[in-house]
Structures are given as structure tokens and as C-alpha cells.
Amino acid sequence: MIAEILHGIGTIRDKQEKYGQALKFYEQSLSILKNYYSSAHLDIVCFLHYIGNAYSNDGNYEKALYYQQEALTMLETYYPSYLLRITSSLNYFGNILRKQQKLDEAFDVYKRALTILEENSGSDHTGWTSTLTNIGQIYFMKEHYDESLIYYERVLKIREKNYPPDHISISYSLNNIGDLCQKRNKFDEALMYKQQALAIQTAYYPTGHSCIIATLESIGDIYKDQNNNEESLNFYQKGLEVRKLVYPLYSTKVAYSLNYVGIKLQEQNQSDRALEHYQQALAIVEKIDSSNYILIAAILGNIGNTLSSQKRFEEAFDFQQRSLSLRKTHCPSEYASIALNYNSMGDIRYQEDKYEQALEFFQKALTIKEQFNPIDYTFIALLLYNIGYALSGQGKYDDAFESFHRSLKMREIYCPLEHENIASSYCAMGSVRYTQTKYNEALEFYQQALEIEKKYYSVNYAFVSILLTMIAHCFFSQKEYDDAFEFYRQSFDMREEYCPFEEVNMADNLRFMGIIRNINDEYSEGQKFFEDAVNIYVKYCPATLRKTVAMLGDMIVSSNNNQKLEDELAYRERLLSIQEKYYEEFCVDMISNLQEIARLKFNQSNYEDFIELYLRILLMLKELTPTDHDSITHALDQLALACFKREAYDHATGYLEFAIRIGESSLSLESLQILLSHLSTVNTHRRQYESSLMYANQIFLIRERILPANDPLIADILSNIGTCYENLHQLQTALEYYYRALSIYEQHPASLHDQEMIEEAIQRVSSILNAE
């Protein structure tokens, strides 16, 4: 009687997924039975199964196998005629091996069970269904879908023969065949089987049941694979509503369902709604089952992952720490979950570019896994993969490559069916080699990844388009532009058709296609690609300002190369509008762009706009870099130039004199003499020859200090001084300066033109003096 009570309590705890508590009651009950019965009693066998299944559900597979093996041995030794019990025991044993991904061993065990059935019962007996289903599951997990379908259909025929058409067992077969159709991307067929299963289940359990919830959620998964997010979420929500009918509103089961729907919402990038579901789940479990630390820690971790996806890294890290602390304190044997926390914390730090901290967390997770669950090859390979990225972030590329390579080898040996992860490893190795400018090696790795994707995941367009782009980058970096263009085009076409929400990546493809056309001197076609790219950036990706600005920069270069100055001006003005809108981010670049726009206006002889632009530049320089006298005096000099062109000599003189006053104490002598030269020229045009002479003499004094005595530049200023004296009708003095200039020019054969000019001036002045 006591054993039955303990068994009942254990069963309740088992259904509540509190396996540790269930095990205590099962083991107490088993101890009583062993004292009461002989060691081979069937009740003892049953409890060995209960304990084995509880350990299996709790993830302790070694102990689970121990108890299931003990039960199987007892049945084969003491009850050899109990064939259905023996086959059930073999199925229990095989199920544990299957959970361990030991598929070949599990298959052999199931085959043993099938052999027993074939030798001792008719092929249409319902006792065959579990074994046949399990064999079908092995084929399914190995992606041998044709063989899997054979076994699933055999089970369906047995059930249809032995049960009425609306029997619940038939729905299980329909669900399995639907899962298989989903894996083969036959989504319409999958939905048909799932809907048939759902119809049976809802009729069989009109008030709701856990199997209905599972079917609704699996239908949601099919719609998700079809990128029909609206219908997908509709079925996830239906599953949640059924769970609320089946279980009390404030129950752990509802919390589980809310958490599940939150995960599905997060997978569809609906992070705000995901957070709402997680928070509802957390509120329920903290209120009614606050000691359910496993579930609370899981929800906290999920909240952390969602916050991380929103770039709210500090909040995300805090939730992961809370989850980790709870697990360490209350669930210290939850090694797998603790490792998950460390991995998530490493991922957060990686996204923050804190690569050393990220590496530390990834390595902690790896140490735990290797110590406590070294056969979890999938997760260990993921950690090696993440460690590779952390090392790459630190610039330790050879170490990163080695970590990626270890990840690849583990996946190829122990997880050969994880084709997408294997392809990701090849891609990561390619990225390292690409960063190291080893483009041929990188190309090989990317192409291997692409072959895997094309063979096994024909609909994984997002990843394939990335691989196509990276292959294009390799060709581009090696100046194989025709091949590069073709792969950029393939990537763009795939994204446009299958990944229309990847606007930024599509624009990136167009940008590189435009660059290649420019390199090939096909400027008009290149310009079209640039136009399309920048339109995408502006319309769909307003946050990618830097990309938009870079794109406009490419268009400017293209226009310049094509000598289409009007186009260049239009693109620069478009760029200016962005810089004005986001002034704080682009103010420094804006000055450079204003200068280039002013240059184009100057070339158009549009001096009025030129002056207006440089006045803006001057104000910005005074605001942003008030001590940068070189830039400020340059702006004043440009203003003077435009005024000179407009014959506004007074304004030109004012700007130049202001520039000299600002820069007198800080400008180099070279810069100062340029300003003085411009002042001298302006005053000459104003016929203010004495002022012009004054500035020319100042220039002469500077050049005497910084140049050799026979430098042609000294001859130039001597000639200018001579011209000033000539304009002032002081001809004898003018002649002296011309002769001094001539003596220097004669020492420089390259100054023959200047020599001829000065000789003409000497002859002209001498003629006037002789005539007088």
C-alpha cells in the first residue's frame, strides 16, 4: 500500500516534470518492493522502467541506461515468453540511445525488438507500432526520408486496420508523416496530414489535450518554414489558448506555453511580443511555483537572449547573471543549462566587442561541457565555433582558424547530419582566411559551404546569399571583376526574390556591382547601380546613414570619373541634406562636402553661391575648431578669391587682412606669404600700388629668411616689386629690381620664360628712361 502511494506521488511529480522529486519516490517504492517481493517480480521490473525513464527525462542517460538494462535483463532471464514486454523494454533502451544521438546503436536495439515481433506475432498486430515508429524515427533523424516513410505508413495501416478511423492513435501516425513531409519541404502535404491529425484529436478530446497543443504548434512551425509568420503565430497562440483550457490559468503548464510562444516570437524577430510572453510566464511561475528554479532560470535566460537581440546588452547580461546565479545555487547539477548561460554571456560580450571577456565565458562553458557531458558534440562544436569568433575579434587569426577547424572536425565526425552547422564552420574558416588576405583559401572554404547548402538546404536562401556575396568579395579582392560581378548579381537576385526584407544586403550587392562597372569604365551602368542602392538605403534603411553616405561617395567618384560635374553636384547636395539632418554625426564630413560643392560652383563661375557656402564653412570652423587657424584662414582666403573674381576688391582685401590678423601668430611663414601675395595682387587691381608694394616687400623679407638667395621665387617677388615701382613711375628703382630678378633667372635654365618676360620689362623701362 505504501509503495503504491509513493508510486502515485512519483507519477504526479513525473508529469509535473519534477524528475528529481519523482525519482526519490520511485526509488523509495522500489526499495519497499524489493524487501517484499522476490528480486525478479514484475512490479520491480516496472519500477526499474519508471526510474530509467525519469533519469532519461532528466538528462542523466547513463543512469537511465543502467536501470533499463537491469529491467531488460530481468525480463529476458525470468520472463522470456513475455515478448511484448521485452520489445517494450528494448524500445525504452533504444529511446535513450536515440536521445544520446547514438543512432546506429539505437537502430540495432529496435531491430532486435522487430526481429522478436516478426518471429512471434502477426505483422498487423498493434504491438508492432512502437517498434516500427522508432525505426522510422531513426531513418527520419538520418534524413533517410524514403525509408522513414515506409515504416510510418506501415504503422498507419496497422492502426487503420485495428482501430476506428477517428482513433487517437491514427493521429499520431498522421503527425509523423506530416513531420516527414515538412522536412522534405512538401508543406502543403504536411499541412494536410497535420490538419487530419488535428481533426481527430479535437474530436477525441473536445475539452483539449496536450497532443492538440503539440499539433497546433507543429502546424505553426510549418507556416513559419513557409515564411507565413502571421499564420504561424496564429497557431502558436491557438496552442497557448488550448493549454489555458486544459490547465488552470495560473499553472506551470501555461507558463511553459507562454515561454514556448515567446521563443517562437523571438525566432520571428518579434522581440517586444516575445518579452511580453516571457514576462507573463515569469509572473505565473514566481507566483504559484516559486521553487521551480529550472523553469524560472530558463525564462530569465530567454529574456536575456531577447534583450540581447534588441542591443540592450547590459540588461541582457543582468538577466543571464540572474539565471546563472539561480542555477548555481538551486540547480548545481544543471550543467548543460549553466553552460548555456556562460555561452549567452559570451555572446553578449562579443556583440559589445569585448572579445577577451567573451572568450572567457565561452571557455568556461566549454570546460563544463567537456567535464560533465563530453558527448554533447553539437554544443561543444558550437562553443569551439564561438571561441573562434572571439579569437578572431582579438586579431588572433591562426588560433581562431584552429578553433573553427576543431569545430568542423567534431561536426563532421559526430554530427554528420548537421549539414548547416558544417557549412557554417567552412564559412567561418573562409572568413578568417579572407581577413588574412588569403583569398584563394577563403574561396575554397566558401565554395565548400555553398555546395553543402545547395545539396541539403535548397531553401536556406539567406545563408546561401551570404556565401555568394563572400565568394564575390574573394574574386573582387583578386581583381577578377567579371566573376565577382556574376556572384554579386546571383546574391542580389536571390535576396530580391526570397529575402525581400534584407534591403541593406541587397543595396550592398548593388553598390559593389556599381563599383565593378566603374572599374571597367562603364560609368553610366555603374551609376544606375549606385542610384538603386542609395534609393534602397534611404527608403528602407534610414538607420544605415554611414552606408548611404558611402554610397553617395561612390556616386560622386563615378560622376567625377565620367566628367559629369552636374551629376556630381547633385549627389553632393543630396549628401549635404543627410549631413544637415544628422549634423552632430556628420559635421566634420559636412565641411569637406561643402568645400567640394563650393569648388563645383566656382568652376561654374557661380561666385555668389561659392561665397555663401564658404561663409557657412567659416561659421562651422569657428564653432567646431576655433583654434584651427590654418583652416579658418584658408576659408577667408577662398572668400577673398571669390570676391576678387567678382571685382569686389574691398571685400577681398577685408577677408585677407582678417586672415592675416587671425593667423599672424600661428601661421607658418609659407602660409603667411601666400596671403600677402594675394593682398598684393588685389591691391594691384585696385590700383593701390603703394599698398601692393608694401605687401610685396613683406613677402620679399619672408622669402629671404626661408629660401636660398638665388631661388627663383625670390626672383619672382623682385619682379613683382619692380612692377609696383613701375606702376608708381619710379622707373629707375623698378629697373634695379628687374635686373636683380634677371640675375637670378639666368642661373636657372628652367626659368627661360620668366627670363624673357623680365628682359622685355627691362627693355620697356629702359626705352622710357632713354626717351626722357
PDB file of C-alpha atoms in Angstrom, residues 627-737:
ATOM      1  CA  THR A 627      41.871  77.138 -32.758  1.00  0.00           C
ATOM      2  CA  ASP A 628      42.408  75.636 -36.211  1.00  0.00           C
ATOM      3  CA  HIS A 629      43.777  78.870 -37.671  1.00  0.00           C
ATOM      4  CA  ASP A 630      45.053  77.179 -40.817  1.00  0.00           C
ATOM      5  CA  SER A 631      41.556  76.058 -41.829  1.00  0.00           C
ATOM      6  CA  ILE A 632      39.953  79.365 -40.857  1.00  0.00           C
ATOM      7  CA  THR A 633      42.479  81.470 -42.783  1.00  0.00           C
ATOM      8  CA  HIS A 634      42.102  79.131 -45.780  1.00  0.00           C
ATOM      9  CA  ALA A 635      38.339  79.747 -45.740  1.00  0.00           C
ATOM     10  CA  LEU A 636      38.911  83.524 -45.561  1.00  0.00           C
ATOM     11  CA  ASP A 637      41.378  83.262 -48.439  1.00  0.00           C
ATOM     12  CA  GLN A 638      38.780  81.394 -50.534  1.00  0.00           C
ATOM     13  CA  LEU A 639      36.202  84.084 -49.775  1.00  0.00           C
ATOM     14  CA  ALA A 640      38.706  86.704 -50.903  1.00  0.00           C
ATOM     15  CA  LEU A 641      39.307  84.776 -54.131  1.00  0.00           C
ATOM     16  CA  ALA A 642      35.586  84.738 -54.978  1.00  0.00           C
ATOM     17  CA  CYS A 643      35.266  88.449 -54.168  1.00  0.00           C
ATOM     18  CA  PHE A 644      38.294  89.137 -56.372  1.00  0.00           C
ATOM     19  CA  LYS A 645      36.611  87.249 -59.219  1.00  0.00           C
ATOM     20  CA  ARG A 646      33.541  89.449 -58.735  1.00  0.00           C
ATOM     21  CA  GLU A 647      35.831  92.534 -58.681  1.00  0.00           C
ATOM     22  CA  ALA A 648      34.668  93.220 -55.139  1.00  0.00           C
ATOM     23  CA  TYR A 649      38.200  94.254 -54.206  1.00  0.00           C
ATOM     24  CA  ASP A 650      37.333  95.954 -50.921  1.00  0.00           C
ATOM     25  CA  HIS A 651      35.687  92.767 -49.615  1.00  0.00           C
ATOM     26  CA  ALA A 652      38.577  90.669 -50.848  1.00  0.00           C
ATOM     27  CA  THR A 653      41.040  92.941 -49.045  1.00  0.00           C
ATOM     28  CA  GLY A 654      38.961  92.789 -45.870  1.00  0.00           C
ATOM     29  CA  TYR A 655      38.909  88.965 -45.813  1.00  0.00           C
ATOM     30  CA  LEU A 656      42.648  88.727 -46.474  1.00  0.00           C
ATOM     31  CA  GLU A 657      43.569  91.279 -43.824  1.00  0.00           C
ATOM     32  CA  PHE A 658      41.300  89.478 -41.346  1.00  0.00           C
ATOM     33  CA  ALA A 659      43.006  86.195 -42.215  1.00  0.00           C
ATOM     34  CA  ILE A 660      46.437  87.721 -41.560  1.00  0.00           C
ATOM     35  CA  ARG A 661      45.342  89.122 -38.195  1.00  0.00           C
ATOM     36  CA  ILE A 662      43.977  85.702 -37.130  1.00  0.00           C
ATOM     37  CA  GLY A 663      46.975  83.723 -38.332  1.00  0.00           C
ATOM     38  CA  GLU A 664      49.794  86.150 -37.693  1.00  0.00           C
ATOM     39  CA  SER A 665      50.969  84.390 -34.549  1.00  0.00           C
ATOM     40  CA  SER A 666      50.246  80.840 -35.622  1.00  0.00           C
ATOM     41  CA  LEU A 667      50.554  80.585 -39.399  1.00  0.00           C
ATOM     42  CA  SER A 668      53.713  79.316 -40.987  1.00  0.00           C
ATOM     43  CA  LEU A 669      55.775  81.799 -42.977  1.00  0.00           C
ATOM     44  CA  GLU A 670      54.830  79.874 -46.131  1.00  0.00           C
ATOM     45  CA  SER A 671      51.114  80.365 -45.442  1.00  0.00           C
ATOM     46  CA  LEU A 672      51.588  83.976 -44.441  1.00  0.00           C
ATOM     47  CA  GLN A 673      53.415  84.899 -47.650  1.00  0.00           C
ATOM     48  CA  ILE A 674      50.575  83.361 -49.718  1.00  0.00           C
ATOM     49  CA  LEU A 675      48.059  85.660 -48.033  1.00  0.00           C
ATOM     50  CA  LEU A 676      50.369  88.654 -48.524  1.00  0.00           C
ATOM     51  CA  SER A 677      50.786  87.723 -52.184  1.00  0.00           C
ATOM     52  CA  HIS A 678      47.026  87.680 -52.668  1.00  0.00           C
ATOM     53  CA  LEU A 679      46.745  91.042 -50.917  1.00  0.00           C
ATOM     54  CA  SER A 680      49.379  92.466 -53.188  1.00  0.00           C
ATOM     55  CA  THR A 681      47.549  91.166 -56.272  1.00  0.00           C
ATOM     56  CA  VAL A 682      44.199  92.581 -55.104  1.00  0.00           C
ATOM     57  CA  ASN A 683      45.726  95.985 -54.423  1.00  0.00           C
ATOM     58  CA  THR A 684      47.370  95.998 -57.832  1.00  0.00           C
ATOM     59  CA  HIS A 685      43.953  95.510 -59.406  1.00  0.00           C
ATOM     60  CA  ARG A 686      42.630  98.305 -57.184  1.00  0.00           C
ATOM     61  CA  ARG A 687      45.497 100.471 -58.479  1.00  0.00           C
ATOM     62  CA  GLN A 688      46.604 100.824 -54.877  1.00  0.00           C
ATOM     63  CA  TYR A 689      50.234 100.401 -55.905  1.00  0.00           C
ATOM     64  CA  GLU A 690      51.789 101.649 -52.685  1.00  0.00           C
ATOM     65  CA  SER A 691      49.806  99.064 -50.669  1.00  0.00           C
ATOM     66  CA  SER A 692      50.703  96.434 -53.216  1.00  0.00           C
ATOM     67  CA  LEU A 693      54.383  97.417 -52.857  1.00  0.00           C
ATOM     68  CA  MET A 694      54.174  97.245 -49.079  1.00  0.00           C
ATOM     69  CA  TYR A 695      52.846  93.653 -49.156  1.00  0.00           C
ATOM     70  CA  ALA A 696      55.383  92.680 -51.846  1.00  0.00           C
ATOM     71  CA  ASN A 697      58.235  93.926 -49.640  1.00  0.00           C
ATOM     72  CA  GLN A 698      56.914  91.901 -46.714  1.00  0.00           C
ATOM     73  CA  ILE A 699      56.862  88.827 -48.919  1.00  0.00           C
ATOM     74  CA  PHE A 700      60.441  89.545 -50.007  1.00  0.00           C
ATOM     75  CA  LEU A 701      61.610  89.698 -46.392  1.00  0.00           C
ATOM     76  CA  ILE A 702      59.948  86.370 -45.633  1.00  0.00           C
ATOM     77  CA  ARG A 703      61.415  84.649 -48.672  1.00  0.00           C
ATOM     78  CA  GLU A 704      64.859  85.978 -47.855  1.00  0.00           C
ATOM     79  CA  ARG A 705      64.575  84.257 -44.493  1.00  0.00           C
ATOM     80  CA  ILE A 706      63.386  80.881 -45.685  1.00  0.00           C
ATOM     81  CA  LEU A 707      64.853  80.470 -49.191  1.00  0.00           C
ATOM     82  CA  PRO A 708      68.332  80.394 -50.767  1.00  0.00           C
ATOM     83  CA  ALA A 709      69.435  83.757 -52.178  1.00  0.00           C
ATOM     84  CA  ASN A 710      69.243  82.528 -55.785  1.00  0.00           C
ATOM     85  CA  ASP A 711      65.845  80.787 -55.525  1.00  0.00           C
ATOM     86  CA  PRO A 712      63.515  81.577 -58.486  1.00  0.00           C
ATOM     87  CA  LEU A 713      60.766  82.538 -56.004  1.00  0.00           C
ATOM     88  CA  ILE A 714      62.940  85.396 -54.796  1.00  0.00           C
ATOM     89  CA  ALA A 715      63.334  86.443 -58.414  1.00  0.00           C
ATOM     90  CA  ASP A 716      59.512  86.354 -58.757  1.00  0.00           C
ATOM     91  CA  ILE A 717      58.950  88.718 -55.828  1.00  0.00           C
ATOM     92  CA  LEU A 718      61.758  91.022 -57.012  1.00  0.00           C
ATOM     93  CA  SER A 719      59.988  91.164 -60.366  1.00  0.00           C
ATOM     94  CA  ASN A 720      56.683  91.978 -58.611  1.00  0.00           C
ATOM     95  CA  ILE A 721      58.342  94.766 -56.619  1.00  0.00           C
ATOM     96  CA  GLY A 722      59.782  96.089 -59.849  1.00  0.00           C
ATOM     97  CA  THR A 723      56.266  96.122 -61.357  1.00  0.00           C
ATOM     98  CA  CYS A 724      54.969  98.062 -58.346  1.00  0.00           C
ATOM     99  CA  TYR A 725      57.678 100.692 -58.764  1.00  0.00           C
ATOM    100  CA  GLU A 726      56.986 100.846 -62.484  1.00  0.00           C
ATOM    101  CA  ASN A 727      53.286 101.456 -61.750  1.00  0.00           C
ATOM    102  CA  LEU A 728      54.343 104.209 -59.339  1.00  0.00           C
ATOM    103  CA  HIS A 729      56.508 105.698 -62.170  1.00  0.00           C
ATOM    104  CA  GLN A 730      59.685 105.161 -60.134  1.00  0.00           C
ATOM    105  CA  LEU A 731      61.340 103.689 -63.200  1.00  0.00           C
ATOM    106  CA  GLN A 732      64.968 103.705 -62.117  1.00  0.00           C
ATOM    107  CA  THR A 733      64.110 101.764 -58.954  1.00  0.00           C
ATOM    108  CA  ALA A 734      61.905  99.427 -60.973  1.00  0.00           C
ATOM    109  CA  LEU A 735      64.822  98.810 -63.360  1.00  0.00           C
ATOM    110  CA  GLU A 736      67.125  97.910 -60.448  1.00  0.00           C
ATOM    111  CA  TYR A 737      64.686  95.271 -59.186  1.00  0.00           C
TER     112      TYR A 737
END
